[in-house]
PDB file of C-alpha atoms in Angstrom:
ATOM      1  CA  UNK U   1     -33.125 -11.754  10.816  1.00 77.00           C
ATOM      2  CA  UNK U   2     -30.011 -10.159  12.386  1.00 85.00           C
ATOM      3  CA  UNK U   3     -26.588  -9.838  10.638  1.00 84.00           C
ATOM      4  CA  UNK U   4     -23.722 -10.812  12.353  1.00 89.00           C
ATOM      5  CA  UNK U   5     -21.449  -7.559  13.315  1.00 87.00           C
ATOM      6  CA  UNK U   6     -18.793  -7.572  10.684  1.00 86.00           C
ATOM      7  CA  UNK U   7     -14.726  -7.421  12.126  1.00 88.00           C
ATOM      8  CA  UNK U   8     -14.242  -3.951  10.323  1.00 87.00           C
ATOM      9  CA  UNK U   9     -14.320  -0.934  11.376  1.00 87.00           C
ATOM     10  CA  UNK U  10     -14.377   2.270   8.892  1.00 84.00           C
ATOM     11  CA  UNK U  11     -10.861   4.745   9.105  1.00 83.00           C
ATOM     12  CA  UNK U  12     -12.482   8.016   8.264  1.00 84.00           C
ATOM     13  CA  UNK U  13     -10.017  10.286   5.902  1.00 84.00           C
ATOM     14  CA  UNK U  14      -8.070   7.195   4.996  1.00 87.00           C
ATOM     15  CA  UNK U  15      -6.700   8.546   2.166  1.00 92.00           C
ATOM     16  CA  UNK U  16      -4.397  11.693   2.001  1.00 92.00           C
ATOM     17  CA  UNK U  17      -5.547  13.948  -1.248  1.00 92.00           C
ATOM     18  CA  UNK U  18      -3.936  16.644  -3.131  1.00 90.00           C
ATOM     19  CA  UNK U  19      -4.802  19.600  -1.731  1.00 90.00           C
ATOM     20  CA  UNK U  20      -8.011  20.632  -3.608  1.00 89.00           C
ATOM     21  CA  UNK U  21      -9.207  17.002  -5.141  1.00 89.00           C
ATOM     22  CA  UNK U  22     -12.001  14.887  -4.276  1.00 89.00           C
ATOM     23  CA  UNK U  23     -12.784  11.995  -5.701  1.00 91.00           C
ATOM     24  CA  UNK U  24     -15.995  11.842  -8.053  1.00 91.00           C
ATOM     25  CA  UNK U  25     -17.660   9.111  -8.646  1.00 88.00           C
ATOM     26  CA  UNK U  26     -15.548   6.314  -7.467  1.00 91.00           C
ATOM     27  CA  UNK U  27     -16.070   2.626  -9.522  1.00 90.00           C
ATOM     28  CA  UNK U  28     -13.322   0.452  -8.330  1.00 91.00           C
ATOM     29  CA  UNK U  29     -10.346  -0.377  -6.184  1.00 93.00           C
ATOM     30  CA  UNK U  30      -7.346  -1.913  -6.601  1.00 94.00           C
ATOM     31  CA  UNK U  31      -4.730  -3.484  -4.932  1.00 95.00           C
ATOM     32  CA  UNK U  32      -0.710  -4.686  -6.308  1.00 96.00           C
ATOM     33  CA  UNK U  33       1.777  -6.795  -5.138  1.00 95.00           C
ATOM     34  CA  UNK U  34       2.828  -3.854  -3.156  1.00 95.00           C
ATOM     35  CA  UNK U  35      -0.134  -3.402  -1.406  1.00 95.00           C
ATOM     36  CA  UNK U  36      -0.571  -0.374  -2.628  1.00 96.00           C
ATOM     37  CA  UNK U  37      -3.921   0.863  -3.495  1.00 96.00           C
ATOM     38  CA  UNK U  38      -5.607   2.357  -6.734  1.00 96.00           C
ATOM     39  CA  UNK U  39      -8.656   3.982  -7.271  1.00 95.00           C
ATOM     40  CA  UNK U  40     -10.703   4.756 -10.298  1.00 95.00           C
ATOM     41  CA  UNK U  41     -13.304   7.561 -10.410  1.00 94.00           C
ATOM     42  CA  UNK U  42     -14.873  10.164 -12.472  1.00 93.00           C
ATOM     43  CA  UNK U  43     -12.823  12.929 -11.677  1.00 90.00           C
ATOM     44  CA  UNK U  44      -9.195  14.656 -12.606  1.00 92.00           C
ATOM     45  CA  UNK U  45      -6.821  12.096 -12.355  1.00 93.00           C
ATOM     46  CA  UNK U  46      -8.969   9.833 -12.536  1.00 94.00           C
ATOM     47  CA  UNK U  47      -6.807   6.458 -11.771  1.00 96.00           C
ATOM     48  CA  UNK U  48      -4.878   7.313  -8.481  1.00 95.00           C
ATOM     49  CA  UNK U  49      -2.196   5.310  -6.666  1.00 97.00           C
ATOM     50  CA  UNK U  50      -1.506   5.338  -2.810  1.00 96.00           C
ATOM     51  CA  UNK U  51       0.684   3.337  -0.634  1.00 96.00           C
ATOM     52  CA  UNK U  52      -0.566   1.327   2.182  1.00 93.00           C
ATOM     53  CA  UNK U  53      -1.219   4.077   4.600  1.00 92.00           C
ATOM     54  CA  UNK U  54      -3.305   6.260   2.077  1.00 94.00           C
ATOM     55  CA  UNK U  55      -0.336   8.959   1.081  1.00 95.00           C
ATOM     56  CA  UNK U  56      -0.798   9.932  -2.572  1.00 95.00           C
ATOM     57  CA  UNK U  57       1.738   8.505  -4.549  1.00 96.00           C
ATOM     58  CA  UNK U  58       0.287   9.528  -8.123  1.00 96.00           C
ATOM     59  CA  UNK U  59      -2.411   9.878 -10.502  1.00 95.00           C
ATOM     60  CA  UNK U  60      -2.576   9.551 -14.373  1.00 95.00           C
ATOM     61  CA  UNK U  61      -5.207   9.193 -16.843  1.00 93.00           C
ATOM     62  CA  UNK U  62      -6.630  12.489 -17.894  1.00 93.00           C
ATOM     63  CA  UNK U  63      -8.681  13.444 -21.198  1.00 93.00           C
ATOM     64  CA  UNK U  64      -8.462   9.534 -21.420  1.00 94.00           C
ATOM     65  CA  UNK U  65     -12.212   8.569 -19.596  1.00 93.00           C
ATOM     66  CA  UNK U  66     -15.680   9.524 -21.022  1.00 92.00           C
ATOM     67  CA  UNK U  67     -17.368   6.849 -17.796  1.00 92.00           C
ATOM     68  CA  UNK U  68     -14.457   5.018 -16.195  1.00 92.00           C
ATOM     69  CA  UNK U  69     -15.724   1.592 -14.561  1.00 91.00           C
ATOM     70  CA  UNK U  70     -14.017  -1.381 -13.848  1.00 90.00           C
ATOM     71  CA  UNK U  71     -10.009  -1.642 -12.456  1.00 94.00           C
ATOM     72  CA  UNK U  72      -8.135  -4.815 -12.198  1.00 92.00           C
ATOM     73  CA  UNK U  73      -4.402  -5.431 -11.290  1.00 93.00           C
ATOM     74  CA  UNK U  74      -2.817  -8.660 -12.577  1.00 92.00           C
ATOM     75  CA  UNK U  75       0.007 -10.429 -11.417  1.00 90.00           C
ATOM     76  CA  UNK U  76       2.611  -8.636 -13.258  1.00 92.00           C
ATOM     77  CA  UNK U  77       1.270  -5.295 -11.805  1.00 95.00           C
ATOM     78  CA  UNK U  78      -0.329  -4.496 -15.194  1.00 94.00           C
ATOM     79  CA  UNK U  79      -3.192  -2.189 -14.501  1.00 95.00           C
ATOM     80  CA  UNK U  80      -6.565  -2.827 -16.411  1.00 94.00           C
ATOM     81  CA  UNK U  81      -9.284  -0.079 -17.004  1.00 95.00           C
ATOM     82  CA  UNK U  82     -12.902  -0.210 -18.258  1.00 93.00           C
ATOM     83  CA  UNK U  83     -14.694   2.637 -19.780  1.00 92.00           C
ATOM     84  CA  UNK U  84     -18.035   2.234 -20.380  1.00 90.00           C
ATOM     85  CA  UNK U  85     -18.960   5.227 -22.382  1.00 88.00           C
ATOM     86  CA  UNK U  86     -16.309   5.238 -24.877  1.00 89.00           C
ATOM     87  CA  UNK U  87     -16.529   1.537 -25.134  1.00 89.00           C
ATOM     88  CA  UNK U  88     -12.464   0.931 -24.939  1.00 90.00           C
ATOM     89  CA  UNK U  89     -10.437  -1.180 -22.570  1.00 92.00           C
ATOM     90  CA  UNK U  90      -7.094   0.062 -21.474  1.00 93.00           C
ATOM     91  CA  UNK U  91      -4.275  -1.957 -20.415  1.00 94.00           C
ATOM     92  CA  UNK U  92      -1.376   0.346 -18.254  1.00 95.00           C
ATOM     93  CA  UNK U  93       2.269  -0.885 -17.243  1.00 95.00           C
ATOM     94  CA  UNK U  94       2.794  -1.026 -13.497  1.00 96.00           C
ATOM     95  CA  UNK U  95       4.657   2.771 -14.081  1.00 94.00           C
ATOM     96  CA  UNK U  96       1.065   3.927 -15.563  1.00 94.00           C
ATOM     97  CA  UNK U  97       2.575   4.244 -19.437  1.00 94.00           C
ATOM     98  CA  UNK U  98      -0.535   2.783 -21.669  1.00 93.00           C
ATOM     99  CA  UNK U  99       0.870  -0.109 -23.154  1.00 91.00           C
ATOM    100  CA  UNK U 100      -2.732  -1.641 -25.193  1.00 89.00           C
ATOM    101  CA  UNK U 101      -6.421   0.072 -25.898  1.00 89.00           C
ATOM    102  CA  UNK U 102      -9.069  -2.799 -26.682  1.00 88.00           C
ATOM    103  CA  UNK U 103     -11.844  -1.541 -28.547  1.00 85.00           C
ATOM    104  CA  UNK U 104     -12.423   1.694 -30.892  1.00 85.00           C
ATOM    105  CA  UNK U 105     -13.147   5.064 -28.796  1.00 88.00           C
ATOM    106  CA  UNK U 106     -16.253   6.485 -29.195  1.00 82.00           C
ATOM    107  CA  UNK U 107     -17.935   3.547 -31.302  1.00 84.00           C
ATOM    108  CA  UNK U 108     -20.313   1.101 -30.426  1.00 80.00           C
ATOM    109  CA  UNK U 109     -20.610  -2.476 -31.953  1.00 77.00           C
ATOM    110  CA  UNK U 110     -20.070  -6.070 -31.650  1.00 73.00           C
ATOM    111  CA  UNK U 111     -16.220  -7.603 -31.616  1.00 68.00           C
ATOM    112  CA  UNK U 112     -15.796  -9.621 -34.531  1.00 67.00           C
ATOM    113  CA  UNK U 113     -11.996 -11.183 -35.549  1.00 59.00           C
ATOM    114  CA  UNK U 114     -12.428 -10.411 -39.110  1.00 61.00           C
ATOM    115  CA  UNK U 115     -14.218  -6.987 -39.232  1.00 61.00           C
ATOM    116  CA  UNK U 116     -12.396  -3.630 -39.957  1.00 63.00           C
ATOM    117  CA  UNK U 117     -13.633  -2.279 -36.685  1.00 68.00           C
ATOM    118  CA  UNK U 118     -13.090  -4.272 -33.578  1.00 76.00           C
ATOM    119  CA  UNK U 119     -15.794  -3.327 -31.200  1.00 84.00           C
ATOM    120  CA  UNK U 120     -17.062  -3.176 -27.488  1.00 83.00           C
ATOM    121  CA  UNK U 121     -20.684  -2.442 -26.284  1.00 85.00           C
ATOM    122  CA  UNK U 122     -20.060  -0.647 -22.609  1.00 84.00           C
ATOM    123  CA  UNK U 123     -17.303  -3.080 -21.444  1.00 88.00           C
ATOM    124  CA  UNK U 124     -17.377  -2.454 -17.648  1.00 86.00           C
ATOM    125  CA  UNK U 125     -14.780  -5.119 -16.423  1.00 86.00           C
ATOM    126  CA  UNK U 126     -11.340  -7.079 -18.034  1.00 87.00           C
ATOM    127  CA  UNK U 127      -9.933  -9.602 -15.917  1.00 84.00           C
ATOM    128  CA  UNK U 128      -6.686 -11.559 -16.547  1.00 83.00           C
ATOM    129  CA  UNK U 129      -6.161 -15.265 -15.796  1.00 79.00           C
ATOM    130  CA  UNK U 130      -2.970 -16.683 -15.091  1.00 77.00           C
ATOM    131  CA  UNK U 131      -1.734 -17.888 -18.289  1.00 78.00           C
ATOM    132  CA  UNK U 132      -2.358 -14.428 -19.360  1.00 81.00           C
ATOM    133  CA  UNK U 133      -6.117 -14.896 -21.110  1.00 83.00           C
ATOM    134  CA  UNK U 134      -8.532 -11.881 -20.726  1.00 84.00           C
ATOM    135  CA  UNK U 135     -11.901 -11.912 -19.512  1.00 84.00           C
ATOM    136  CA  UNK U 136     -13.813  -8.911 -21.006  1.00 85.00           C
ATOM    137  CA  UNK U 137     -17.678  -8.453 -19.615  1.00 83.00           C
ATOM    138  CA  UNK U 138     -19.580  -5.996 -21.680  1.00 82.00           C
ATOM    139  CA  UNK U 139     -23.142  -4.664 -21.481  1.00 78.00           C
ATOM    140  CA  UNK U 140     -24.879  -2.249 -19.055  1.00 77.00           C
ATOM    141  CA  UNK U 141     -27.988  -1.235 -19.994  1.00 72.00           C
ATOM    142  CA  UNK U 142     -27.633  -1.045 -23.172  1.00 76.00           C
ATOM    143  CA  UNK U 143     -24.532  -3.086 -25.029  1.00 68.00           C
ATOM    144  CA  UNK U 144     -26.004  -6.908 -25.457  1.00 71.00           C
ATOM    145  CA  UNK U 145     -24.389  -8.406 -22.135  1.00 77.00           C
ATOM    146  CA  UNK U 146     -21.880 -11.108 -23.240  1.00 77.00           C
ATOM    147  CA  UNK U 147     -18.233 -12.097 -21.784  1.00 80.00           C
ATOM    148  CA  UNK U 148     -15.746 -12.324 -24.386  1.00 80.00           C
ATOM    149  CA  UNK U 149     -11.997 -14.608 -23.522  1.00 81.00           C
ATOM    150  CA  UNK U 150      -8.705 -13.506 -25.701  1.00 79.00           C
ATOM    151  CA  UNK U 151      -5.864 -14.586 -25.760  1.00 76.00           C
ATOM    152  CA  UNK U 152      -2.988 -12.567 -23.716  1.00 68.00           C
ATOM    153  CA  UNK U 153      -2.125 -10.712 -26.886  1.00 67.00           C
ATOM    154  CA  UNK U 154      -5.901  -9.953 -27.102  1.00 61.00           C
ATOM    155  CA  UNK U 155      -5.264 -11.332 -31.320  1.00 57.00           C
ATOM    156  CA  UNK U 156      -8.135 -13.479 -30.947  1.00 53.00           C
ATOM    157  CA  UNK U 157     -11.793 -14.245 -29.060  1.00 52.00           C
ATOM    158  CA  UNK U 158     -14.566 -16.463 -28.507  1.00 52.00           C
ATOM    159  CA  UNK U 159     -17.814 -15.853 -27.298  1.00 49.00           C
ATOM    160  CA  UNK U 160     -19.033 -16.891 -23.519  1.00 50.00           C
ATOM    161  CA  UNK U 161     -21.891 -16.858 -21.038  1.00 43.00           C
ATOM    162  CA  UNK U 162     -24.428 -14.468 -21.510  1.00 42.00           C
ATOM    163  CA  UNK U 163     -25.586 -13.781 -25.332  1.00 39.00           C
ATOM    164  CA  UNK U 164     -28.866 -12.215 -26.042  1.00 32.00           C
ATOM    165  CA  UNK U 165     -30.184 -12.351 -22.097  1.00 33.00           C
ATOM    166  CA  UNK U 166     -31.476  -8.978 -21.218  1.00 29.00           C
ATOM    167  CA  UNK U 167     -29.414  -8.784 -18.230  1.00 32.00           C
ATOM    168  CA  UNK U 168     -26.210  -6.351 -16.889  1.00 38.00           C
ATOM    169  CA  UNK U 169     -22.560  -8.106 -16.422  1.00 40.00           C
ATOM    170  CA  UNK U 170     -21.692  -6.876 -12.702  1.00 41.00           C
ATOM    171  CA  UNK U 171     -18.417  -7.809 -12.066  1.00 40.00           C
ATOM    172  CA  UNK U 172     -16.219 -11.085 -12.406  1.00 41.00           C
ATOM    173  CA  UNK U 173     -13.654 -12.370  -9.674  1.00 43.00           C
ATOM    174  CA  UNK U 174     -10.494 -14.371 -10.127  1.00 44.00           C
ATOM    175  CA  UNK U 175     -11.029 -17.374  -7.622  1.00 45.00           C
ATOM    176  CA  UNK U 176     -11.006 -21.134  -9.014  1.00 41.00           C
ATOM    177  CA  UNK U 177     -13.470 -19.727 -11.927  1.00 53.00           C
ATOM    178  CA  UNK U 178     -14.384 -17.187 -13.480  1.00 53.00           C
ATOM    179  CA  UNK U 179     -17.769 -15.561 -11.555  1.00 54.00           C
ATOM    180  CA  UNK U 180     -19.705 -13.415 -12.878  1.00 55.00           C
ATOM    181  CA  UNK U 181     -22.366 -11.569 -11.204  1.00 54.00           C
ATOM    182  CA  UNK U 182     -25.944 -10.333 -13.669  1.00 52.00           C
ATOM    183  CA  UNK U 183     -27.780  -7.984 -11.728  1.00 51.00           C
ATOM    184  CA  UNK U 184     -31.229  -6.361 -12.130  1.00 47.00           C
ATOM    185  CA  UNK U 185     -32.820  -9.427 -13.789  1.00 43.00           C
ATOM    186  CA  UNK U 186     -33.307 -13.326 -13.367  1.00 40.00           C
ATOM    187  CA  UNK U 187     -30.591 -14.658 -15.253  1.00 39.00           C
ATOM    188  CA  UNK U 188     -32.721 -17.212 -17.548  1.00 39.00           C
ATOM    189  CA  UNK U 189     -36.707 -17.914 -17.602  1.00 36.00           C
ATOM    190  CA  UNK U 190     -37.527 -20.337 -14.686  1.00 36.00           C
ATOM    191  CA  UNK U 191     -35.201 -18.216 -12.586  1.00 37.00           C
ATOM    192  CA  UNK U 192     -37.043 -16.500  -9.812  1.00 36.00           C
ATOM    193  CA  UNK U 193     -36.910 -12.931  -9.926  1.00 36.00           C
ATOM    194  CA  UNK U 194     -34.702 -10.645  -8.514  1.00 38.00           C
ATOM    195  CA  UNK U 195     -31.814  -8.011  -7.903  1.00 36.00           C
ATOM    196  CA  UNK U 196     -29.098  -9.996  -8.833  1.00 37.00           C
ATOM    197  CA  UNK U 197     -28.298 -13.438  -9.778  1.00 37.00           C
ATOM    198  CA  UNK U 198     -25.062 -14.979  -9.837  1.00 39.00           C
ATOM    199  CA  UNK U 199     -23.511 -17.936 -12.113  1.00 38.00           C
ATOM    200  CA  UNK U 200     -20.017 -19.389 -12.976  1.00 39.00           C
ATOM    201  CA  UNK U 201     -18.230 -19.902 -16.260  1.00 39.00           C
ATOM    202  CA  UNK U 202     -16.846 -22.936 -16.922  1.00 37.00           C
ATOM    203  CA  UNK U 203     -13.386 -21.602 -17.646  1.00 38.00           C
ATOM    204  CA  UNK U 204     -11.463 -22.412 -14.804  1.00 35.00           C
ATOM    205  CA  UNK U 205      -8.735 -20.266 -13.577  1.00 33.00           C
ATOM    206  CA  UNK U 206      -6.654 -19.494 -10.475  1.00 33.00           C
ATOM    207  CA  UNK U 207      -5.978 -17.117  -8.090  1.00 34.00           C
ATOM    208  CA  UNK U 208      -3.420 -14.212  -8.916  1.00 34.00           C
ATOM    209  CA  UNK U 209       0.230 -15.011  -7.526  1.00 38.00           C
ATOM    210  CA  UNK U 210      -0.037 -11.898  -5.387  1.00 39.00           C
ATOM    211  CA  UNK U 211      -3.282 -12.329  -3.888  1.00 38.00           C
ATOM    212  CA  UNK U 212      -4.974  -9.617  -4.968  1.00 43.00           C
ATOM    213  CA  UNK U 213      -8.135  -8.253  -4.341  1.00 39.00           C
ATOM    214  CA  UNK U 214     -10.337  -5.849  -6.949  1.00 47.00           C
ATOM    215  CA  UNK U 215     -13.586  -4.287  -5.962  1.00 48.00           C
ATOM    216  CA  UNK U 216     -15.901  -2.543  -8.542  1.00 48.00           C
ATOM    217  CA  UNK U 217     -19.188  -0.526  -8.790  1.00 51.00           C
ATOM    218  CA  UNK U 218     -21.487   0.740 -11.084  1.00 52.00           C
TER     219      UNK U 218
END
């Protein structure tokens, strides 16, 4: 079977560097209302920003990333950042100050409302909905793969989709529901085996004001 040819075509050097830097590793992109662009990566500086035409604008984050993953931009510009070694979830204003950390650096353990410690197991994507609720997926590899919802404070959770299946959150998208993709194993017994299997949360939510679009790898 033949693929249709896809209406892209790739801009080599697209983005313009600091003289010297490379990016390492790169796990997501990002988009705001400006259109400009972010990328996260495993690098120095490892959350960069460039305008539209790929000129460096800034980058921010240093000593802050043990395994940077997931980036999300919500519709107030607020930028969200997964880090699934040091199990912590970091909320930046649209100027890149670090206004929340979800999650205790370092430690490993489950998020519970009335423990001391309020944990994450390698949360590798946060994703807001419009009334401000956040979607945390955690698990990859080794954290027990669940998706937790808070509130927009992030005071208070519930459990969702995905408790005690052997299985690795992917990524989740902000369409009409919350999607979230499992990859590397069926997603229950009687599914058929495979790469990747997809399902939806019942948790419907809507698309961000600025149409924004968030793409994130392993």
């Amino acid at each position: 079977m033949t693929s249709p040819p896809l209406p892209y075509v790739a801009v080599a050097e697209s983005f313009k560097l600091p003289a010297g830097m490379n990016f390492r590793g790169t796990s997501g992109v990002a988009f705001n209302s400006k259109g400009n662009i972010f990328v996260i990566h495993r690098g120095p500086m490892p959350l960069m920003e460039f305008d539209a035409d790929g000129h460096f604008v800034r980058g921010f984050g240093d000593g802050m990333f043990e395994r940077s993953h997931g980036l999300r931009i919500d519709a107030q510009d607020n930028i969200w950042a997964t880090d699934v070694g040091a199990n912590i979830v970091y909320k930046f204003n649209p100027s890149g100050r670090l206004d929340m950390v979800l999650g205790v650096k370092g430690h490993t353990g489950e998020w519970h409302p009335f423990g001391h410690l309020r944990l994450f197991h390698e949360p590798n994507e946060a994703v807001i909905g419009p009334t401000g609720d956040v979607f945390v997926l955690q698990g990859h590899g080794k954290g027990e793969p669940r998706v937790l919802k808070f509130d927009h404070d992030a005071t208070s959770s519930r459990p969702g989709a995905g408790r005690g299946r052997a299985v690795k959150p992917g990524c989740a998208d902000q369409t009409d529901r919350t999607n979230v993709s499992y990859r590397s194993c069926p997603i229950s017994p009687g599914d058929s085996p495979g790469d990747s299997s997809d399902f939806q949360i019942n948790a419907p939510i809507t698309a961000p004001a600025n149409g924004a679009t968030q793409n994130n790898h392993s």
